[in-house]
Coordinates of C-alpha atoms and ligand atoms in Angstrom, one line a residue:
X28 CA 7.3 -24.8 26.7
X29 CA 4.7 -27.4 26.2
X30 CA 2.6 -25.6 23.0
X31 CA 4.0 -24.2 19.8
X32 CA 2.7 -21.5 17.1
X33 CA 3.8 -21.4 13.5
X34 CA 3.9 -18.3 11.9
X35 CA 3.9 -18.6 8.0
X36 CA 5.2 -15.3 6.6
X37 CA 8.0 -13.5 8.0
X38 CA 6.9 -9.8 7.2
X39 CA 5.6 -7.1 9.3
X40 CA 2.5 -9.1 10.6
X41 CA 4.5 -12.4 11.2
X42 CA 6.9 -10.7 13.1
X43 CA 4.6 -9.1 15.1
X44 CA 2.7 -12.1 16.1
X45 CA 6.5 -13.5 17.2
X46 CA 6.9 -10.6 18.8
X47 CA 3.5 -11.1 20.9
X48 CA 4.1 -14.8 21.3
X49 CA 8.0 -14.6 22.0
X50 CA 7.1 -12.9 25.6
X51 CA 5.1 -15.8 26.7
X52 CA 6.0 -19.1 27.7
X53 CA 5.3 -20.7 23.9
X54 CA 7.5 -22.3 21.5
X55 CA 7.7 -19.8 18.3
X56 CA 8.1 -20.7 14.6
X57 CA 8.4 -18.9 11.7
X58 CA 8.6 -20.2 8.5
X59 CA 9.2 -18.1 5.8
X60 CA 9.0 -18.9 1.7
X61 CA 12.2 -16.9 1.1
X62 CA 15.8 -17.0 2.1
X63 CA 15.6 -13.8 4.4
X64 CA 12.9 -12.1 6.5
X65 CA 10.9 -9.0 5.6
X66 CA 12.0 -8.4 1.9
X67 CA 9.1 -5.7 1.5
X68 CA 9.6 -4.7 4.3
X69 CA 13.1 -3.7 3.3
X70 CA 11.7 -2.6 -0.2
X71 CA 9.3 -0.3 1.5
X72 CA 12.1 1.5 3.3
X73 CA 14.4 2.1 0.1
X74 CA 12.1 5.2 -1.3
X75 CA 11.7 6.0 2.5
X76 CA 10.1 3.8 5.1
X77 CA 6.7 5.7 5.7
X78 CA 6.1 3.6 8.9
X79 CA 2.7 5.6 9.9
X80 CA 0.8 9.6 9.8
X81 CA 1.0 11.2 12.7
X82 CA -2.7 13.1 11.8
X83 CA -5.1 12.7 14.4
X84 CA -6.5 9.1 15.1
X85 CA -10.2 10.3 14.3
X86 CA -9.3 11.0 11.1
X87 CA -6.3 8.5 10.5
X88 CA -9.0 5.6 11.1
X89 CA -11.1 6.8 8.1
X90 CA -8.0 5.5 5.7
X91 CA -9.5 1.8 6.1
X92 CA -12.6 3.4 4.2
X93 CA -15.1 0.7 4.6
X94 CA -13.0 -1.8 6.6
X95 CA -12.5 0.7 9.3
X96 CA -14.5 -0.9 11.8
X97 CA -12.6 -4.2 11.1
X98 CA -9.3 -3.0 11.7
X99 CA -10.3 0.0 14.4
X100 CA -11.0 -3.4 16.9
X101 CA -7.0 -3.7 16.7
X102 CA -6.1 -0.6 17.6
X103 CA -7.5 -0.5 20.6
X104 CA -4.5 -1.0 21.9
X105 CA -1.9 -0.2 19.1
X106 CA -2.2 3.1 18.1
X107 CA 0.5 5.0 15.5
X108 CA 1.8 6.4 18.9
X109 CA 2.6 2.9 20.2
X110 CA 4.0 1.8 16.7
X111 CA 6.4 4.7 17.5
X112 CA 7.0 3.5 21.1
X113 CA 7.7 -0.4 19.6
X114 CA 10.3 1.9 17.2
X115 CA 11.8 3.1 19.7
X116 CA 12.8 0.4 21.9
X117 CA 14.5 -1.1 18.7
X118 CA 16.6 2.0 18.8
X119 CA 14.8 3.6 15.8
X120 CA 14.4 7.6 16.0
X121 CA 11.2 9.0 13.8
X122 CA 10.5 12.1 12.4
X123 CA 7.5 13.6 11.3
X124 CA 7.7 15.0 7.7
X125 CA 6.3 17.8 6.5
X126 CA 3.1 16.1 5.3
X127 CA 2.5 14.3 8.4
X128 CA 4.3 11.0 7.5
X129 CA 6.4 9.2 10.2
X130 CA 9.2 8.2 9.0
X131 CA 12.5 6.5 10.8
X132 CA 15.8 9.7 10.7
X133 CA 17.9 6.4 8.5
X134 CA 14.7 6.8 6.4
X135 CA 15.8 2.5 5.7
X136 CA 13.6 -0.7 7.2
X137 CA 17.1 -2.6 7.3
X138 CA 18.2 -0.9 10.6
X139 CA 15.0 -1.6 12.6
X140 CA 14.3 -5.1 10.8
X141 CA 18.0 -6.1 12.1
X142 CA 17.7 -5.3 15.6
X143 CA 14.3 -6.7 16.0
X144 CA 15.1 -10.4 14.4
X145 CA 18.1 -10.1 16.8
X146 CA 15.4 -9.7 19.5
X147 CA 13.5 -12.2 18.3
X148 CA 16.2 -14.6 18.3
X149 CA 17.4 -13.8 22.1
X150 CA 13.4 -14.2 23.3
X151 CA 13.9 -18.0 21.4
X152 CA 11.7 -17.8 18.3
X153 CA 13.2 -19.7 15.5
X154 CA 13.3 -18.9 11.8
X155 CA 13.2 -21.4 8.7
X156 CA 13.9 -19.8 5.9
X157 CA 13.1 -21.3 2.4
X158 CA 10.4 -22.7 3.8
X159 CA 7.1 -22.4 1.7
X160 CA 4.0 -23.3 2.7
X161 CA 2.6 -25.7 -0.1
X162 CA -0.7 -27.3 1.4
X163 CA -2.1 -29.3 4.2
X164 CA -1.9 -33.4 4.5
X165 CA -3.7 -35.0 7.3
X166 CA -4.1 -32.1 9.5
X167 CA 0.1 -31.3 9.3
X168 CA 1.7 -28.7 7.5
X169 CA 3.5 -29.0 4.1
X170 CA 6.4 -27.0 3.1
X171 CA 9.0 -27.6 0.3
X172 CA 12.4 -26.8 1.7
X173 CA 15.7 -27.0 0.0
X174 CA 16.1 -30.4 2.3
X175 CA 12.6 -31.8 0.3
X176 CA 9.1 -31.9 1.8
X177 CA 8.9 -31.2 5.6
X178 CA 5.6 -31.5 7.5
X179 CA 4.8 -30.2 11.1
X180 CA 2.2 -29.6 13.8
X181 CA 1.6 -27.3 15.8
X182 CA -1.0 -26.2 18.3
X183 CA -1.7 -22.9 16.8
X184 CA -0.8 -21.4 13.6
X185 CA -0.6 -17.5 12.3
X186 CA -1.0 -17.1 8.4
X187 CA 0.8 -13.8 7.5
X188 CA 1.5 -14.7 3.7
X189 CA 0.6 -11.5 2.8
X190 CA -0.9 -9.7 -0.4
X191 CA -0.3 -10.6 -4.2
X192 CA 1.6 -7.1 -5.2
X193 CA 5.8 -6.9 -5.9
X194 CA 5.7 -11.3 -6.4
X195 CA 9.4 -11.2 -6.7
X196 CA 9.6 -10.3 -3.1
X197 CA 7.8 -13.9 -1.5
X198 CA 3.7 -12.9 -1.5
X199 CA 2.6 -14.3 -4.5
X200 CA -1.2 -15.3 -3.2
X201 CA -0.5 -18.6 -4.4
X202 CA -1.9 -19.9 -0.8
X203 CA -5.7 -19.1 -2.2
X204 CA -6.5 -22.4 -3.2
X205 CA -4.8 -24.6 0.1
X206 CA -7.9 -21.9 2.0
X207 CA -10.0 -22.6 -0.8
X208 CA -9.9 -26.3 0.2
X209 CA -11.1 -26.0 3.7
X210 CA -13.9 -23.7 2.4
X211 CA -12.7 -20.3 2.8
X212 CA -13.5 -18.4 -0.5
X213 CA -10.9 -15.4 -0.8
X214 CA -11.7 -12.5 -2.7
X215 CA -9.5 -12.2 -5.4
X216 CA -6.4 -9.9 -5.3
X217 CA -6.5 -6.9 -7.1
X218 CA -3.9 -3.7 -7.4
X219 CA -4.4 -1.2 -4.8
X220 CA -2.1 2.3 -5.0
X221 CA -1.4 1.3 -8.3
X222 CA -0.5 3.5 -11.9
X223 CA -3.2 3.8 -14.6
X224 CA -2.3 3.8 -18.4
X225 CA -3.1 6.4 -20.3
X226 CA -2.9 6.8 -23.8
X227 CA -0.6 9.4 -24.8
X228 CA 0.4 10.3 -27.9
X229 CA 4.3 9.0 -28.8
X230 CA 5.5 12.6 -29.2
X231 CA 4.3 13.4 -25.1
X232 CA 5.5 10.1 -24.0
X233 CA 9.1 10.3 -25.8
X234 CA 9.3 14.0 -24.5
X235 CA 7.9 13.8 -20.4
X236 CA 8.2 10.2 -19.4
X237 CA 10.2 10.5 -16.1
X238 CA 8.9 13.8 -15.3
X239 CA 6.6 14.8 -12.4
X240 CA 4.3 16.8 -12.6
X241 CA 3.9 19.0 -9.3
X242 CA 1.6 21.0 -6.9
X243 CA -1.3 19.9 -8.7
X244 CA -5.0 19.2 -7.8
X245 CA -6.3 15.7 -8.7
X246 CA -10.4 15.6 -8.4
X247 CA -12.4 12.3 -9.3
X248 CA -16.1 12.6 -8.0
X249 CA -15.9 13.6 -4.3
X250 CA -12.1 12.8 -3.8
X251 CA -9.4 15.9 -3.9
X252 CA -6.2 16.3 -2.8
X253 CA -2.9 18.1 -3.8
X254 CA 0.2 16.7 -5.0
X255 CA 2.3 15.4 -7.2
X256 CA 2.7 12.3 -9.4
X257 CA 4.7 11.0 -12.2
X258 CA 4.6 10.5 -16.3
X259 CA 5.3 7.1 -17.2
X260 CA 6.1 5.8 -20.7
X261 CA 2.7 4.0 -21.3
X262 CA 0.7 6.0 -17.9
X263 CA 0.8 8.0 -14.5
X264 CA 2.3 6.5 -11.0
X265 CA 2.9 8.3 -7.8
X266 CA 2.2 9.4 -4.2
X267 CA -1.5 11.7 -5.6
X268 CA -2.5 8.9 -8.3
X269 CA -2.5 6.1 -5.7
X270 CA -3.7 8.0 -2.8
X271 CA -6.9 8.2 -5.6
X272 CA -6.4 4.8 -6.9
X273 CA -8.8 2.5 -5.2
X274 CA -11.9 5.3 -6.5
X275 CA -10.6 5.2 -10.1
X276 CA -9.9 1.4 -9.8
X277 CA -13.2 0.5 -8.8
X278 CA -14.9 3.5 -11.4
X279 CA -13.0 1.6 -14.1
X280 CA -14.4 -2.2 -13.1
X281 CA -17.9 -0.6 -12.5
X282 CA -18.1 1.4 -15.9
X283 CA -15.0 0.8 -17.8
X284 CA -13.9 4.6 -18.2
X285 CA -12.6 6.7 -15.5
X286 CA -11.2 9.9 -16.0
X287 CA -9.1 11.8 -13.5
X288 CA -9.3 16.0 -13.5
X289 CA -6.5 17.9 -12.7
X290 CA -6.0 21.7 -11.7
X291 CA -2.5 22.6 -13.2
X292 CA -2.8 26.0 -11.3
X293 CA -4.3 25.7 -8.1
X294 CA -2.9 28.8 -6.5
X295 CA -4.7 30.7 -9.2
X296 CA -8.5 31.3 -10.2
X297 CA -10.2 31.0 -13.4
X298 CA -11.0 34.7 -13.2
X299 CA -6.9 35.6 -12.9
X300 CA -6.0 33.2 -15.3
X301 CA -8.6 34.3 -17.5
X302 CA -7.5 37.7 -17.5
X303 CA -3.7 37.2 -18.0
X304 CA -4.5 34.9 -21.1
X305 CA -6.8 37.9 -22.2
X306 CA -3.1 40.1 -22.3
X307 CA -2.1 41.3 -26.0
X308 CA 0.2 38.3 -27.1
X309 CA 1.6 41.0 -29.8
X310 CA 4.2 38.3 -31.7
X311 CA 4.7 36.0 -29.0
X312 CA 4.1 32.1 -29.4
X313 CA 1.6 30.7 -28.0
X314 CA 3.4 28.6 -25.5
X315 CA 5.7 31.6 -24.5
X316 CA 2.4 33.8 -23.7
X317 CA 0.7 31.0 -22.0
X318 CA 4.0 30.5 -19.8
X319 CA 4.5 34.3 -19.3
X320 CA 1.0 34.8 -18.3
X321 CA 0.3 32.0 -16.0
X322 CA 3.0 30.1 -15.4
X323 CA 2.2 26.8 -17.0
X324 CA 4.7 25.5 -18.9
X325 CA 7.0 22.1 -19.6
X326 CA 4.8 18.9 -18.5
X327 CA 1.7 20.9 -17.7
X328 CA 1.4 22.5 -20.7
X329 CA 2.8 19.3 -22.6
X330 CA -0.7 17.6 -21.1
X331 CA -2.9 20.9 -21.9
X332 CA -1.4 20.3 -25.8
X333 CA -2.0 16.7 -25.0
X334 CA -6.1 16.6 -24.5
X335 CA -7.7 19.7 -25.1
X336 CA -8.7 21.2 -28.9
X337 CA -6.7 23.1 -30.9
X338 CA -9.4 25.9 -31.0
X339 CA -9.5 25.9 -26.9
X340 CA -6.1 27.5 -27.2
X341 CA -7.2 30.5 -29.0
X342 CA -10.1 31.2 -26.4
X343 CA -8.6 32.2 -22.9
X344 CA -11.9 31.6 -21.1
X345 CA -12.4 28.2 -22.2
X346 CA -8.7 27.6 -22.1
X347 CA -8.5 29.2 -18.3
X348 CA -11.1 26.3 -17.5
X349 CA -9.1 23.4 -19.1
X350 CA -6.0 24.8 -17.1
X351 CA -8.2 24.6 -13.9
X352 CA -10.1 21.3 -15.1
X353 CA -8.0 19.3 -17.5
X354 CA -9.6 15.4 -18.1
X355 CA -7.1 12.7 -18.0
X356 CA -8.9 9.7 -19.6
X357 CA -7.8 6.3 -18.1
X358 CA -7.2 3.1 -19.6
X359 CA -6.7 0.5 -16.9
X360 CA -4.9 0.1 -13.6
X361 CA -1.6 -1.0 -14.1
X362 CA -0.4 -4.5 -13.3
X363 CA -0.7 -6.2 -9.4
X364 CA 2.5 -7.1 -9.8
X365 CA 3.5 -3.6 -9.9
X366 CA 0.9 -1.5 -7.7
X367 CA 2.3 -1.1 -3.6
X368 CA -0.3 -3.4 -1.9
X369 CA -3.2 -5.3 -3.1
X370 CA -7.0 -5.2 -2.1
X371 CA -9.3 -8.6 -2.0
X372 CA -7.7 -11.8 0.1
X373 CA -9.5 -13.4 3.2
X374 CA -12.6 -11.5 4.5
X375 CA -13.0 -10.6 7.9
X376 CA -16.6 -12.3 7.8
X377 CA -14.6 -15.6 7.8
X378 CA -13.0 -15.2 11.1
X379 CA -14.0 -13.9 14.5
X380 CA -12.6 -11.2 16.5
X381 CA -9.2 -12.4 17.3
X382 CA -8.4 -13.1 13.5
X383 CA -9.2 -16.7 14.0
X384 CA -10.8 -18.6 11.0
X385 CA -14.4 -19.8 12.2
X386 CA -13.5 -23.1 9.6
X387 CA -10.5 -23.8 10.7
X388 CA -10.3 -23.3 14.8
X389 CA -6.8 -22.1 15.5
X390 CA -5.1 -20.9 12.5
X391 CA -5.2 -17.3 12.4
X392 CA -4.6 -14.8 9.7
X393 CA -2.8 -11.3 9.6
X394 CA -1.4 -8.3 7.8
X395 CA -1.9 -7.6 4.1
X396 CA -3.4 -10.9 3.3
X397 CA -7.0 -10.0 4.5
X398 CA -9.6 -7.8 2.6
X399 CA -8.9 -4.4 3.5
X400 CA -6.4 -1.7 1.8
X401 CA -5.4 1.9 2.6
X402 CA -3.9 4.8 0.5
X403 CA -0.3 5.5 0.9
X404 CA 1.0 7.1 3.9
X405 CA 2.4 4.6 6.7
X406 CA -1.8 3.4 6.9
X407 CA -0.7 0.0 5.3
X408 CA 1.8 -0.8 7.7
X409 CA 1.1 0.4 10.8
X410 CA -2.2 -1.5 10.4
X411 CA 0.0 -4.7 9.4
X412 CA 1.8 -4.5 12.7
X413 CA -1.8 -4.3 14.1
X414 CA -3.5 -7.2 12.9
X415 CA 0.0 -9.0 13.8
X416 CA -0.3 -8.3 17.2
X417 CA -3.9 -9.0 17.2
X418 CA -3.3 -12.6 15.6
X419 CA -0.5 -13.0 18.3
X420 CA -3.2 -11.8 21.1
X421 CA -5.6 -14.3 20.0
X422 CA -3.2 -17.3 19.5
X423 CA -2.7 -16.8 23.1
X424 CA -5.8 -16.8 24.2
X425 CA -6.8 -20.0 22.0
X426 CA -3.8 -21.5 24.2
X427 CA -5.1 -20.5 27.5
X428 CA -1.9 -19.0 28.1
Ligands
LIG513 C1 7.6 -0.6 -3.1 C2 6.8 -0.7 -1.9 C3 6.8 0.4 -1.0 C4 6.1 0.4 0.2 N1 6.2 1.4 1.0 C5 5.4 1.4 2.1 C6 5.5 2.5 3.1 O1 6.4 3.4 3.0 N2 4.7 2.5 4.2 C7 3.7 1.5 4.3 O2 2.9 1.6 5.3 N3 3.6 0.5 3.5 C8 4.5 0.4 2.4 N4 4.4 -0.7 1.6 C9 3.4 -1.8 1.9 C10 4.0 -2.7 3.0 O3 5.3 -3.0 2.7 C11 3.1 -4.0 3.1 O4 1.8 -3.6 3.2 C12 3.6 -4.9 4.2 O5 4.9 -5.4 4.0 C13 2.6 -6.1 4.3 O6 3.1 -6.9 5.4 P1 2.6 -8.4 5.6 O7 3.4 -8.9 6.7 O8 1.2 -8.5 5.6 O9 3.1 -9.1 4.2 P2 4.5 -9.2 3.5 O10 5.4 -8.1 3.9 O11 4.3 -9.4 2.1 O12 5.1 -10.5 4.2 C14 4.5 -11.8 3.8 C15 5.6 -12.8 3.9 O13 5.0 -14.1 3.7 C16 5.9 -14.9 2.9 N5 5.1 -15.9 2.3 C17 4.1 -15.8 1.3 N6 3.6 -17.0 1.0 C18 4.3 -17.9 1.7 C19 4.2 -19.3 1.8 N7 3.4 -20.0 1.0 N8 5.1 -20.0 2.7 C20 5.9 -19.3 3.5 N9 6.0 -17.9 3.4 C21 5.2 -17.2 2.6 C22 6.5 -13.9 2.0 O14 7.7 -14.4 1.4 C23 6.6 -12.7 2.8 O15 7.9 -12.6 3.4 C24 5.2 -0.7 0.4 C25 5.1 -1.8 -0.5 C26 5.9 -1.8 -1.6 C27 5.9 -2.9 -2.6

């Protein structure tokens, strides 16, 4: 083998660039920051590895809202359906759940992460662990290991470092300035499927953090979809708030209020609800009569007590409209360290159409660390393996090989 890559970042992109590379007669490197491969990866897979939607690809593309084009290029020939293939030959069986999501039947990234590095390592690639990347020095490579500074060369290099969400688990963006020093301006990282705060009042926080609140209809200007999401102590989290999080985000930078509508009864119309609050209530409490005569009770009542007027209550037209309707105002999104993935990182104006920087000629970048996000759903890391591959692809063809 008479050229070698590095590949800095050992997650889904990094290992899919080895993956690309290790079939071809080139010497393959990975250095990774932490002391194992792939740790969110693995974190991914321990609420249930969504590892992509099997919807069809006309619509599954539109998830990359206005990166789409960018990252349609590379799937051209890595599709979900050949994501599922690549499963498959590491001896992982998928399902398809009920809302479309692919996920692996051991619902865990550990089983397919094993068996791949063990691939890896028969095809020759080599990992160093607790290596991290710290800089370049006369055209070398810096990393601090445990053994002190090591510096390399290679003839190609892949940058997968990733996004700046979860630190703890090796991305920490912390690359930004070693780009920034060769002239490559990355947009800064900001939380994508993230929480927002919300103000509650103590008395609904102490009473429904932890709960979720279910079969719901969230609306924010022309997004709307059902689902569910969570209370927090200080704020809301889940599967329907992220899937609406990049809109509210960017509302919330743009105008600095965002509020979030929800219909607590979707099954049901204003005009039924309206009528059924209209029944007698006789000596009945209010909460009883609003739970026998439309169902809404626990959390979603806790949130109609929570931001509507006292008087609202005694008036069941306007309070059938709050039930279909309800305003959540938001505070903030909650922390990057915190939200699933991260938006901002290195635009795909700064390199050409095999992921190659036009200011640095072959060093290539992959995965979550470029400027592109995706809701929820298996979008994030199917298009991770993507880009990997792509990166590998055009490492290749940099080499001639
Ligand atoms: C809780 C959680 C659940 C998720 N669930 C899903 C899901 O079900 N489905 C889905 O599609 N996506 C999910 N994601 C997102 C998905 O895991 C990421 O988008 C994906 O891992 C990004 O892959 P990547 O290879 O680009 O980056 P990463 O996986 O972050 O890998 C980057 C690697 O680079 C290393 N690195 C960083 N800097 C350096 C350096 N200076 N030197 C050396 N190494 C460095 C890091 O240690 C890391 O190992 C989830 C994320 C989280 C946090």
């Amino acid at each position: 083998m008479s050229k070698s890559v590095a590949i800095i970042g050992g997650g889904p992109a990094g290992l899919m660039a080895a993956e690309i590379l290790s079939q071809r007669d080139v010497k393959v490197d990975v250095y990774e920051a932490m002391p194992s491969l792939g740790r969110k990866f693995l974190m991914a897979g321990k609420s249930g590895l969504n590892l992509t939607h099997s919807e069809d690809y006309s619509l599954f593309v539109t998830r990359y809202g206005n990166k789409q084009c960018e990252i349609a290029k590379h799937f051209a020939d890595f599709k979900p359906k050949d994501l599922l293939a690549f499963a498959k030959e590491l001896n992982v069986k998928t399902f398809v759940g009920s809302s479309g999501r692919v996920f692996p039947i051991e619902m865990k990234a550990s089983p397919m992460l094993r068996a791949w590095i063990h691939r890896l390592k028969i095809r020759g690639v080599t990992f160093h662990l607790r290596h991290r990347w710290t800089g370049w020095e006369n055209q070398q490579w810096v990393f601090e290991t445990p053994a002190g500074i090591i510096k390399i060369k290679s003839n190609a290099t892949i940058l997968a470092l990733g996004g700046a969400s979860w630190p703890k688990l090796g991305a920490k963006g912390d690359w930004v300035p070693w780009l920034a020093q060769a002239g490559i301006i990355v947009k800064p990282f900001i939380p994508a499927n993230c929480g927002f705060y919300v103000k509650w009042t103590t008395h609904f926080s102490e009473k429904f953090h932890g709960q979720p609140v279910k079969s719901v209809v969230l609306s924010f200007k022309d997004f709307k979809q059902q689902g569910e999401f969570v209370i927090t102590k200080n704020g809301v989290e889940g599967s329907l708030i992220y899937s609406a999080s990049a809109k509210l985000r960017d509302e919330l930078t743009l105008t600095g209020q965002a509020s979030l509508t929800l219909d607590l009864a979707p099954d049901t119309s204003t005009e039924k609800l309206t009528q059924a609050l209209r029944r007698p209530r006789g000596t009945t409490s209010l909460s009883n009569h609003i739970r026998k005569t439309t169902g809404i009770q626990g959390v979603k009542l806790g949130l109609l007590y929570e931001f509507i007027a006292k008087e609202i209550f005694q008036n069941p037209d306007k309070l059938a409209n709050a039930i279909k309707a309800l305003p959540i105002p938001l505070v903030s999104p909650t922390s990057l360290a915190t939200a699933i993935s991260s938006a901002g990182g290195v635009s795909f104006e700064d390199l050409d159409d095999h992921l190659m920087l036009h200011k640095i000629p072959g060093v290539f970048c992959a995965g979550e660390m470029l400027d592109w996000e995706a809701p929820t759903g298996g979008y994030l890391l199917t298009a991770c393996f993507a880009l990997g591959r792509a990166a590998g692809n055009g490492a290749l063809r940099w080499l001639g090989i």
